[in-house]
C-alpha cells in the first residue's frame, strides 16, 4: 500500500467506527482541506466589503487593532474546534460533536444554527460578488453606467451566480477542489498586490492613524451605524469586521470525509486558514488605512468607503482592472466553497434523519460522489435568504453571529465533558490550554451576540427570536421523540450491514 492508501484505509476505519459509510469520494489533500477554509474566509471578500463597518465604528484603530483582536479570538476558536475535529472527523462537524459531547438535543440545535449561519455565508458573499462585479468590473473596468441598477438586478445576478456555483459542486469534489486550491494561491497573491498598490500609490505613512480610535457611529460614519453609540459599543460592533471575514473555517471539518488523514489535516486546515488570514488581512487593512487621503471623509462615505478609496487610487488602469477582476473571482470561489460546506452539513444532518425529507437530502450521486440534492437545497436556501434580507450588512452580521454561536456550542459541551464522558481524543490536543480556550470562546461569543444585534443589524433579532421559538416548538413538540441523533454504542454495530450496502451503491469497494 502507498502512504495515501494507508491513510485512506485508516480514515475509512475511523468513519466506520462512528457508524458512517464512506459514500463521499476521499480525494482531498491536506492542502485542499486548508484551501477550502481559506477560500471561505477569503480576506478579499469580508476584508473589503466589510471595511466600511470598521471605518464607521472606530476608524483606523478598528480596522487594524480591532482586526488583530478579532483574528486572535478566531484563532482560539479554531484551535478549540480543531481538537474536537481531530477526535471526530465527520462531515456533520459541529452538529456531530455537540451531539456526542452534549447530547442529541444540543446537537440538533447546533445543526440548525450552524446551517443558518452557512446559508448566510453563501448569501452574503454572493451579494458581495454581485456588488463587486457591478461596481469594480462592470462600471470600473468596462465603464458601464450602473446607477439605475436596483434590487431586481441584484436578485437576477445572485440567482445566476448561485446557479453556476451549484453546478460546479454538482460535478464532483475534484472540480471544486481544483477551484479552491487555485483560490488559495489567488487570495495570497492578490492580497499582496493590492496591499502594495495602496502603499505605493496612496500611502500617507502616518502610522498614528493605525492606533487612533475615533467614534464614527451616526452621521460621522455616513449613517452606516445609524445612531451614535458609546465608544465601547462602537468598538464591539466594529469587531464584526474581522469576525465576519474570519469565519466559515468549519469547512475543513465538513469536508473531513473527503480528506486524507483527516484527524491531522482537519485541525491543521482550520488553524492555518485562520492564522494566514489574520496575518495577510491585517497587513492589507493597514494599507487601506494608510492610503486614505482623509479618514474622516472615508468614514463619511459609509458603505462606499472602500470602493471610493480603490477607484480614486492613482495606480495604472490595467493593473487596477486585473486586480478588480481577480477580487471578484476570489469572492465567487469563496461562496462556491461556502456552498460546498453547506451541502455537506445538510447531507450529514439528513443522514441522521435531522431534516424534513431527509431521505432525499442524504442521497449521494454514484456518478459524481457528491450529495447532489443537498447542494441544490443549499443553493435555493441561500438565494431565499437574500430575498428576505437584501441589506448586505445584516447578512454579514448574521453569518458571523450564527456561525460563531454554533462554534461555541460543541466547545461548551466539550468543556464540561472533557475527562468525563469525553475520553477519546485525536492526535491534535490542546492539553492545559483546552479549558481556558473553551472559556475564552464562550465569553467571546456572548459578547459577539450582543454586538451582532445592534443597529444596523437589528433585523437579526427577528431571525434569532424566530429561530429560538421554532426550535423549541419543534424539539419539545416532535423531534425529542423522533430524532435519534448520530449512532452511538450498539447502534454503530447494527449499522455495519447498512454501511457496506451504502458503499456498494456508490461504487466504494475495497479500502
Coordinates of C-alpha atoms in Angstrom, one line a residue:
X1 CA 0.0 0.0 0.0
X2 CA 1.1 3.5 -0.8
X3 CA 1.1 6.0 2.1
X4 CA -2.1 7.7 0.7
X5 CA -3.8 4.3 0.6
X6 CA -2.8 3.6 4.2
X7 CA -4.2 7.0 5.2
X8 CA -7.4 6.3 3.4
X9 CA -7.8 2.9 4.9
X10 CA -7.3 4.4 8.4
X11 CA -9.7 7.2 7.6
X12 CA -12.4 4.8 6.5
X13 CA -11.9 2.7 9.7
X14 CA -12.4 5.8 11.8
X15 CA -15.5 6.7 9.8
X16 CA -16.9 3.2 10.2
X17 CA -16.2 3.3 13.9
X18 CA -18.5 6.3 14.2
X19 CA -21.3 4.4 12.3
X20 CA -21.0 6.0 8.8
X21 CA -20.3 4.8 5.3
X22 CA -17.6 6.2 3.0
X23 CA -20.1 7.5 0.5
X24 CA -18.3 10.7 -0.5
X25 CA -15.1 10.5 -2.5
X26 CA -12.0 10.9 -0.4
X27 CA -9.9 12.9 -2.8
X28 CA -8.8 16.0 -0.9
X29 CA -5.2 16.5 0.3
X30 CA -4.2 18.3 3.5
X31 CA -3.6 21.5 1.4
X32 CA -7.0 21.2 -0.2
X33 CA -8.6 20.9 3.2
X34 CA -6.8 24.1 4.2
X35 CA -7.6 25.8 0.9
X36 CA -11.4 25.3 1.2
X37 CA -11.5 27.0 4.6
X38 CA -9.0 29.7 3.5
X39 CA -11.2 30.3 0.4
X40 CA -14.3 30.7 2.5
X41 CA -12.6 33.1 4.9
X42 CA -11.3 35.0 1.8
X43 CA -9.8 38.2 3.1
X44 CA -10.6 39.7 -0.3
X45 CA -14.3 39.2 0.5
X46 CA -15.1 40.4 4.0
X47 CA -11.8 42.2 4.3
X48 CA -13.0 44.5 1.6
X49 CA -16.8 44.5 1.7
X50 CA -16.9 45.0 5.5
X51 CA -14.2 47.6 5.6
X52 CA -16.8 50.4 5.8
X53 CA -18.0 48.9 9.1
X54 CA -14.6 49.4 10.7
X55 CA -14.3 52.9 9.5
X56 CA -17.9 53.7 10.6
X57 CA -17.2 52.5 14.2
X58 CA -13.6 53.0 15.3
X59 CA -11.8 54.3 12.2
X60 CA -8.1 53.2 11.7
X61 CA -7.9 51.6 15.1
X62 CA -10.9 49.4 14.5
X63 CA -9.6 48.3 11.0
X64 CA -6.1 47.3 12.3
X65 CA -6.0 46.7 16.1
X66 CA -9.6 45.5 16.0
X67 CA -8.7 43.2 13.2
X68 CA -5.9 41.7 15.3
X69 CA -8.1 41.3 18.4
X70 CA -10.9 39.6 16.4
X71 CA -8.4 37.5 14.5
X72 CA -6.6 36.2 17.6
X73 CA -10.1 35.3 19.1
X74 CA -10.9 33.4 15.9
X75 CA -7.6 31.5 16.2
X76 CA -8.6 30.4 19.7
X77 CA -12.0 29.2 18.5
X78 CA -10.3 27.3 15.5
X79 CA -7.9 25.6 17.9
X80 CA -10.8 24.6 20.2
X81 CA -12.8 23.2 17.3
X82 CA -9.7 21.6 15.8
X83 CA -9.2 19.5 19.0
X84 CA -12.7 18.1 18.7
X85 CA -12.4 17.6 14.9
X86 CA -9.3 15.6 15.4
X87 CA -11.2 13.2 17.6
X88 CA -14.4 13.1 15.4
X89 CA -13.6 13.8 11.7
X90 CA -17.1 13.7 10.2
X91 CA -19.0 15.8 7.6
X92 CA -21.5 16.9 10.2
X93 CA -18.7 18.5 12.1
X94 CA -20.2 20.8 14.8
X95 CA -23.5 19.0 14.9
X96 CA -21.9 15.6 15.4
X97 CA -19.5 16.9 18.1
X98 CA -22.3 18.7 20.0
X99 CA -24.4 15.5 19.9
X100 CA -21.6 13.3 21.2
X101 CA -20.4 15.7 23.9
X102 CA -23.6 17.5 24.9
X103 CA -26.5 15.2 23.9
X104 CA -28.7 14.8 20.9
X105 CA -30.9 17.9 21.7
X106 CA -27.8 20.1 22.0
X107 CA -26.5 18.6 18.7
X108 CA -29.8 19.1 17.0
X109 CA -29.9 22.8 18.0
X110 CA -26.3 23.2 16.9
X111 CA -27.1 21.8 13.5
X112 CA -29.9 24.3 12.8
X113 CA -27.9 27.3 14.0
X114 CA -24.8 26.2 12.0
X115 CA -26.9 25.6 8.9
X116 CA -28.5 29.0 9.1
X117 CA -25.0 30.6 9.5
X118 CA -23.7 28.6 6.5
X119 CA -26.7 29.7 4.4
X120 CA -25.9 33.3 5.4
X121 CA -22.3 32.8 4.3
X122 CA -23.3 31.9 0.8
X123 CA -26.0 34.6 0.7
X124 CA -23.8 37.4 2.0
X125 CA -20.8 36.6 -0.1
X126 CA -22.9 36.3 -3.3
X127 CA -24.5 39.6 -2.6
X128 CA -20.9 40.9 -2.3
X129 CA -19.9 39.2 -5.5
X130 CA -22.7 40.9 -7.3
X131 CA -21.8 44.3 -5.8
X132 CA -18.1 43.9 -6.5
X133 CA -18.8 42.9 -10.1
X134 CA -21.2 45.7 -10.6
X135 CA -19.0 48.5 -9.1
X136 CA -15.5 47.3 -9.7
X137 CA -15.7 45.4 -13.0
X138 CA -18.8 46.4 -15.0
X139 CA -18.7 50.0 -14.1
X140 CA -15.0 50.4 -13.1
X141 CA -13.3 48.3 -15.8
X142 CA -15.8 48.4 -18.6
X143 CA -17.2 51.8 -17.9
X144 CA -20.9 50.9 -18.0
X145 CA -23.4 53.1 -16.1
X146 CA -24.9 51.0 -13.2
X147 CA -26.7 53.9 -11.5
X148 CA -30.1 52.5 -12.5
X149 CA -29.4 49.0 -11.2
X150 CA -31.5 48.1 -8.2
X151 CA -33.0 45.3 -6.2
X152 CA -34.3 43.4 -9.2
X153 CA -30.9 43.3 -10.9
X154 CA -29.4 42.1 -7.6
X155 CA -31.8 39.2 -7.4
X156 CA -31.2 38.1 -11.0
X157 CA -27.4 38.5 -10.5
X158 CA -27.4 36.4 -7.3
X159 CA -29.5 33.7 -8.9
X160 CA -27.2 33.3 -11.8
X161 CA -24.1 33.4 -9.6
X162 CA -25.5 30.7 -7.2
X163 CA -26.7 28.5 -10.1
X164 CA -23.2 28.3 -11.6
X165 CA -21.7 27.5 -8.1
X166 CA -24.2 24.7 -7.6
X167 CA -23.3 23.2 -11.0
X168 CA -19.6 23.3 -10.1
X169 CA -20.4 21.5 -6.8
X170 CA -22.7 19.0 -8.5
X171 CA -20.0 17.7 -10.8
X172 CA -17.6 16.3 -8.1
X173 CA -15.3 17.4 -5.3
X174 CA -12.3 17.1 -7.7
X175 CA -13.6 20.1 -9.7
X176 CA -14.5 22.1 -6.6
X177 CA -11.1 21.3 -5.0
X178 CA -9.2 22.4 -8.1
X179 CA -11.0 25.8 -7.9
X180 CA -10.5 26.2 -4.1
X181 CA -6.8 25.2 -4.4
X182 CA -6.4 27.8 -7.1
X183 CA -8.3 30.3 -4.9
X184 CA -5.9 29.7 -2.0
X185 CA -2.9 30.9 -4.1
X186 CA -5.0 33.6 -5.8
X187 CA -6.1 35.2 -2.5
X188 CA -2.5 35.4 -1.2
X189 CA -1.1 36.9 -4.5
X190 CA -3.9 39.4 -4.9
X191 CA -3.7 40.4 -1.2
X192 CA 0.0 41.2 -1.6
X193 CA -0.5 43.1 -4.9
X194 CA -3.5 45.0 -3.5
X195 CA -1.5 45.9 -0.4
X196 CA 1.4 47.1 -2.5
X197 CA -0.9 49.2 -4.7
X198 CA -2.3 51.1 -1.7
X199 CA 1.1 51.6 -0.2
X200 CA 2.9 52.7 -3.4
X201 CA 0.2 55.0 -4.9
X202 CA -1.7 56.1 -1.8
X203 CA 0.1 55.8 1.5
X204 CA 0.5 58.8 3.8
X205 CA 2.8 56.8 6.1
X206 CA 1.0 58.4 9.1
X207 CA 1.2 55.4 11.4
X208 CA -0.6 57.3 14.3
X209 CA -3.9 56.7 12.4
X210 CA -3.5 53.0 13.0
X211 CA -3.8 53.3 16.7
X212 CA -6.2 56.3 17.0
X213 CA -9.7 55.4 17.9
X214 CA -12.4 57.8 16.5
X215 CA -16.0 57.0 17.3
X216 CA -17.7 57.4 13.9
X217 CA -21.1 56.0 14.7
X218 CA -24.0 58.0 13.5
X219 CA -23.6 60.8 10.9
X220 CA -19.8 60.7 11.1
X221 CA -19.8 57.2 9.6
X222 CA -22.3 58.1 6.9
X223 CA -25.1 56.5 8.9
X224 CA -23.7 53.0 8.4
X225 CA -24.3 52.6 12.1
X226 CA -27.4 54.7 12.2
X227 CA -27.3 56.2 15.6
X228 CA -24.4 57.5 17.7
X229 CA -23.2 54.9 20.3
X230 CA -20.7 54.9 23.1
X231 CA -17.0 54.2 22.2
X232 CA -17.2 50.7 23.8
X233 CA -20.3 49.7 21.9
X234 CA -18.8 51.2 18.7
X235 CA -15.7 49.1 19.2
X236 CA -17.7 45.9 19.8
X237 CA -19.9 46.4 16.7
X238 CA -16.7 47.0 14.7
X239 CA -15.3 43.6 15.7
X240 CA -17.8 42.2 13.2
X241 CA -15.3 43.4 10.6
X242 CA -12.7 40.7 11.4
X243 CA -15.3 38.1 12.7
X244 CA -17.5 38.2 9.6
X245 CA -14.4 37.8 7.5
X246 CA -12.6 35.1 9.5
X247 CA -15.4 32.7 9.7
X248 CA -16.5 29.6 7.7
X249 CA -13.4 27.7 8.7
X250 CA -15.6 24.8 9.8
X251 CA -15.5 23.8 6.1
X252 CA -12.3 21.8 6.9
X253 CA -14.5 19.7 9.2
X254 CA -17.4 19.5 6.8
X255 CA -15.1 18.0 4.1
X256 CA -13.3 15.7 6.5
X257 CA -14.9 12.6 5.0
X258 CA -13.4 13.7 1.7
X259 CA -9.9 14.4 3.1
X260 CA -6.9 12.1 3.5
X261 CA -5.5 11.7 7.1
X262 CA -8.4 13.8 8.3
X263 CA -7.6 13.5 12.0
X264 CA -4.4 15.5 11.4
X265 CA -5.5 17.5 8.3
X266 CA -8.8 19.0 9.7
X267 CA -7.4 20.8 12.8
X268 CA -4.3 21.9 10.8
X269 CA -6.6 23.2 8.0
X270 CA -8.8 25.2 10.3
X271 CA -5.9 26.7 12.3
X272 CA -3.7 27.6 9.4
X273 CA -6.5 29.1 7.4
X274 CA -7.3 31.4 10.3
X275 CA -3.7 32.2 11.0
X276 CA -2.7 33.2 7.5
X277 CA -6.0 35.2 7.0
X278 CA -5.2 37.0 10.2
X279 CA -1.7 38.0 9.1
X280 CA -2.4 38.9 5.5
X281 CA -5.7 40.6 6.3
X282 CA -4.0 42.7 9.0
X283 CA -1.3 44.0 6.6
X284 CA -4.0 44.6 3.9
X285 CA -6.1 46.6 6.4
X286 CA -3.1 48.7 7.4
X287 CA -2.6 49.6 3.7
X288 CA -6.2 50.7 3.3
X289 CA -6.0 53.0 6.4
X290 CA -2.6 54.5 5.4
X291 CA -3.9 55.1 1.8
X292 CA -6.9 57.1 2.9
X293 CA -6.4 60.8 2.0
X294 CA -8.8 61.7 4.8
X295 CA -10.0 59.2 7.3
X296 CA -13.0 61.3 8.4
X297 CA -14.1 61.6 4.7
X298 CA -13.6 57.9 4.2
X299 CA -15.8 57.1 7.2
X300 CA -18.4 59.6 5.9
X301 CA -18.6 57.6 2.7
X302 CA -20.3 54.8 4.6
X303 CA -20.9 51.7 2.5
X304 CA -18.9 53.2 -0.4
X305 CA -15.7 53.7 1.7
X306 CA -13.5 51.0 0.2
X307 CA -14.8 51.4 -3.4
X308 CA -14.1 55.1 -3.3
X309 CA -10.6 54.5 -2.0
X310 CA -9.9 52.0 -4.7
X311 CA -11.5 53.9 -7.6
X312 CA -9.5 57.1 -6.7
X313 CA -6.2 55.3 -6.3
X314 CA -3.8 56.7 -9.0
X315 CA -2.5 53.3 -10.0
X316 CA -2.2 52.2 -13.6
X317 CA -5.7 51.4 -15.0
X318 CA -4.6 48.0 -16.4
X319 CA -3.3 46.9 -13.0
X320 CA -6.4 48.1 -11.2
X321 CA -8.6 46.3 -13.8
X322 CA -6.7 42.9 -13.4
X323 CA -6.9 43.2 -9.6
X324 CA -10.6 44.1 -9.7
X325 CA -11.4 41.1 -11.8
X326 CA -9.2 38.8 -9.5
X327 CA -11.1 40.1 -6.4
X328 CA -14.4 39.2 -8.0
X329 CA -13.1 35.7 -8.9
X330 CA -11.8 35.1 -5.4
X331 CA -15.2 36.2 -3.9
X332 CA -17.0 33.9 -6.3
X333 CA -14.9 30.9 -5.3
X334 CA -15.3 31.9 -1.6
X335 CA -19.1 31.5 -2.0
X336 CA -18.6 28.3 -4.0
X337 CA -16.6 26.8 -1.2
X338 CA -19.3 28.0 1.2
X339 CA -21.9 26.1 -0.8
X340 CA -19.7 23.0 -0.6
X341 CA -19.6 23.3 3.2
X342 CA -23.4 24.0 3.5
X343 CA -24.2 21.0 1.3
X344 CA -22.1 18.6 3.4
X345 CA -23.8 19.9 6.6
X346 CA -27.2 19.3 5.0
X347 CA -26.1 15.8 3.9
X348 CA -24.7 14.9 7.3
X349 CA -27.7 16.1 9.3
X350 CA -30.1 14.4 6.8
X351 CA -28.1 11.2 7.1
X352 CA -29.1 11.0 10.8
X353 CA -32.7 12.0 10.0
X354 CA -32.5 15.5 11.2
X355 CA -34.2 17.3 8.3
X356 CA -37.7 17.2 6.8
X357 CA -37.3 15.0 3.7
X358 CA -34.0 13.5 5.0
X359 CA -34.2 10.5 2.7
X360 CA -33.9 12.9 -0.3
X361 CA -31.2 15.2 1.1
X362 CA -28.9 12.4 2.2
X363 CA -28.6 10.8 -1.2
X364 CA -25.2 10.7 -2.9
X365 CA -24.8 10.5 -6.7
X366 CA -23.0 7.3 -7.6
X367 CA -21.7 9.1 -10.7
X368 CA -20.3 12.3 -9.1
X369 CA -20.0 11.1 -5.5
X370 CA -21.5 14.3 -4.3
X371 CA -24.7 15.0 -2.2
X372 CA -26.5 16.4 -5.3
X373 CA -29.9 17.1 -3.6
X374 CA -28.2 18.8 -0.6
X375 CA -26.2 21.0 -3.0
X376 CA -29.3 22.3 -4.7
X377 CA -31.2 22.7 -1.5
X378 CA -28.3 24.8 -0.1
X379 CA -28.3 26.9 -3.3
X380 CA -32.1 27.6 -3.1
X381 CA -32.0 28.5 0.6
X382 CA -29.1 30.9 0.2
X383 CA -30.9 32.8 -2.6
X384 CA -34.0 32.9 -0.4
X385 CA -32.0 34.4 2.4
X386 CA -31.1 37.4 0.2
X387 CA -34.8 37.9 -0.7
X388 CA -35.8 38.5 2.9
X389 CA -32.8 40.5 3.9
X390 CA -31.3 42.4 1.0
X391 CA -29.1 44.5 3.1
X392 CA -25.5 43.2 2.9
X393 CA -24.7 44.4 6.5
X394 CA -27.4 42.3 8.0
X395 CA -26.5 39.2 6.1
X396 CA -22.8 39.7 7.0
X397 CA -23.6 40.1 10.7
X398 CA -26.0 37.1 10.6
X399 CA -23.3 35.0 9.1
X400 CA -20.8 35.9 11.9
X401 CA -23.4 35.7 14.7
X402 CA -25.0 32.3 13.9
X403 CA -21.7 30.6 12.9
X404 CA -19.8 31.7 16.0
X405 CA -22.8 30.6 18.2
X406 CA -22.7 27.2 16.5
X407 CA -18.9 27.1 17.0
X408 CA -19.3 27.8 20.8
X409 CA -21.9 25.1 21.3
X410 CA -19.6 22.0 20.8
X411 CA -16.8 23.8 22.6
X412 CA -19.1 24.5 25.6
X413 CA -20.2 20.8 25.6
X414 CA -16.6 19.7 25.4
X415 CA -15.7 22.0 28.4
X416 CA -18.0 20.0 30.7
X417 CA -17.5 16.6 29.0
X418 CA -13.6 16.6 28.8
X419 CA -12.2 13.9 31.1
X420 CA -15.7 12.6 32.0
X421 CA -17.7 11.4 29.1
X422 CA -15.2 12.7 26.5
X423 CA -12.2 10.4 26.8
X424 CA -11.4 9.7 23.1
X425 CA -9.1 12.2 21.5
X426 CA -7.3 12.6 18.2
X427 CA -3.6 13.4 17.5
X428 CA -4.2 17.1 17.9
X429 CA -4.6 18.1 21.6
X430 CA -4.6 21.4 23.4
X431 CA -3.6 19.9 26.7
X432 CA -3.5 22.5 29.5
X433 CA -4.9 25.2 27.1
X434 CA -8.1 23.2 26.3
X435 CA -10.4 24.6 29.1
X436 CA -9.0 28.2 29.1
X437 CA -9.5 28.3 25.3
X438 CA -13.1 26.9 25.7
X439 CA -13.9 29.6 28.3
X440 CA -12.5 32.4 26.0
X441 CA -14.6 31.0 23.1
X442 CA -17.8 31.0 25.1
X443 CA -17.3 34.5 26.6
X444 CA -16.2 35.9 23.3
X445 CA -19.3 34.6 21.5
X446 CA -21.6 36.1 24.2
X447 CA -20.0 39.5 23.5
X448 CA -20.4 38.9 19.8
X449 CA -24.1 38.1 20.3
X450 CA -24.6 41.5 21.9
X451 CA -22.7 43.3 19.1
X452 CA -24.4 41.3 16.4
X453 CA -28.0 42.5 17.2
X454 CA -27.1 46.2 17.4
X455 CA -28.4 48.6 14.6
X456 CA -28.0 48.2 11.6
X457 CA -28.1 44.5 12.3
X458 CA -31.2 44.6 14.5
X459 CA -33.2 42.7 11.8
X460 CA -31.3 39.7 13.2
X461 CA -33.3 40.0 16.4
X462 CA -36.3 38.8 14.3
X463 CA -34.2 35.9 12.9
X464 CA -32.9 34.9 16.4
X465 CA -36.2 35.1 18.2
X466 CA -38.0 33.3 15.4
X467 CA -35.3 30.6 15.4
X468 CA -35.4 30.1 19.1
X469 CA -39.2 29.8 19.2
X470 CA -39.2 27.5 16.2
X471 CA -36.5 25.2 17.6
X472 CA -38.2 25.0 21.0
X473 CA -41.6 24.1 19.5
X474 CA -40.1 21.6 17.1
X475 CA -37.9 19.9 19.7
X476 CA -40.4 19.6 22.5
X477 CA -43.3 19.0 20.2
X478 CA -41.9 16.3 18.0
X479 CA -38.1 16.0 17.5
X480 CA -37.2 15.0 21.1
X481 CA -39.1 11.7 20.5
X482 CA -38.3 11.2 16.8
X483 CA -34.7 12.3 16.4
X484 CA -32.2 9.8 17.5
X485 CA -29.0 11.7 16.7
X486 CA -25.7 10.2 15.5
X487 CA -25.2 6.5 16.0
X488 CA -23.7 5.6 19.4
X489 CA -22.9 2.3 21.1
X490 CA -24.8 -0.7 19.8
X491 CA -26.3 1.4 17.0
X492 CA -22.9 1.6 15.4
X493 CA -22.5 -2.2 15.4
X494 CA -26.0 -2.6 13.9
X495 CA -25.2 -0.2 11.1
X496 CA -22.3 -2.2 9.7
X497 CA -24.5 -4.0 7.1
X498 CA -26.1 -0.7 6.0
X499 CA -22.6 0.8 5.7
X500 CA -21.5 -1.9 3.4
X501 CA -24.6 -1.6 1.3
X502 CA -24.3 2.2 1.0
X503 CA -20.7 1.9 -0.1
X504 CA -21.5 -0.7 -2.7
X505 CA -24.3 1.6 -4.0
X506 CA -21.8 4.4 -4.8
X507 CA -19.1 2.1 -6.0
X508 CA -16.8 2.4 -3.0
X509 CA -15.3 -1.1 -2.8
X510 CA -12.1 -2.2 -1.0
X511 CA -10.0 0.0 1.3

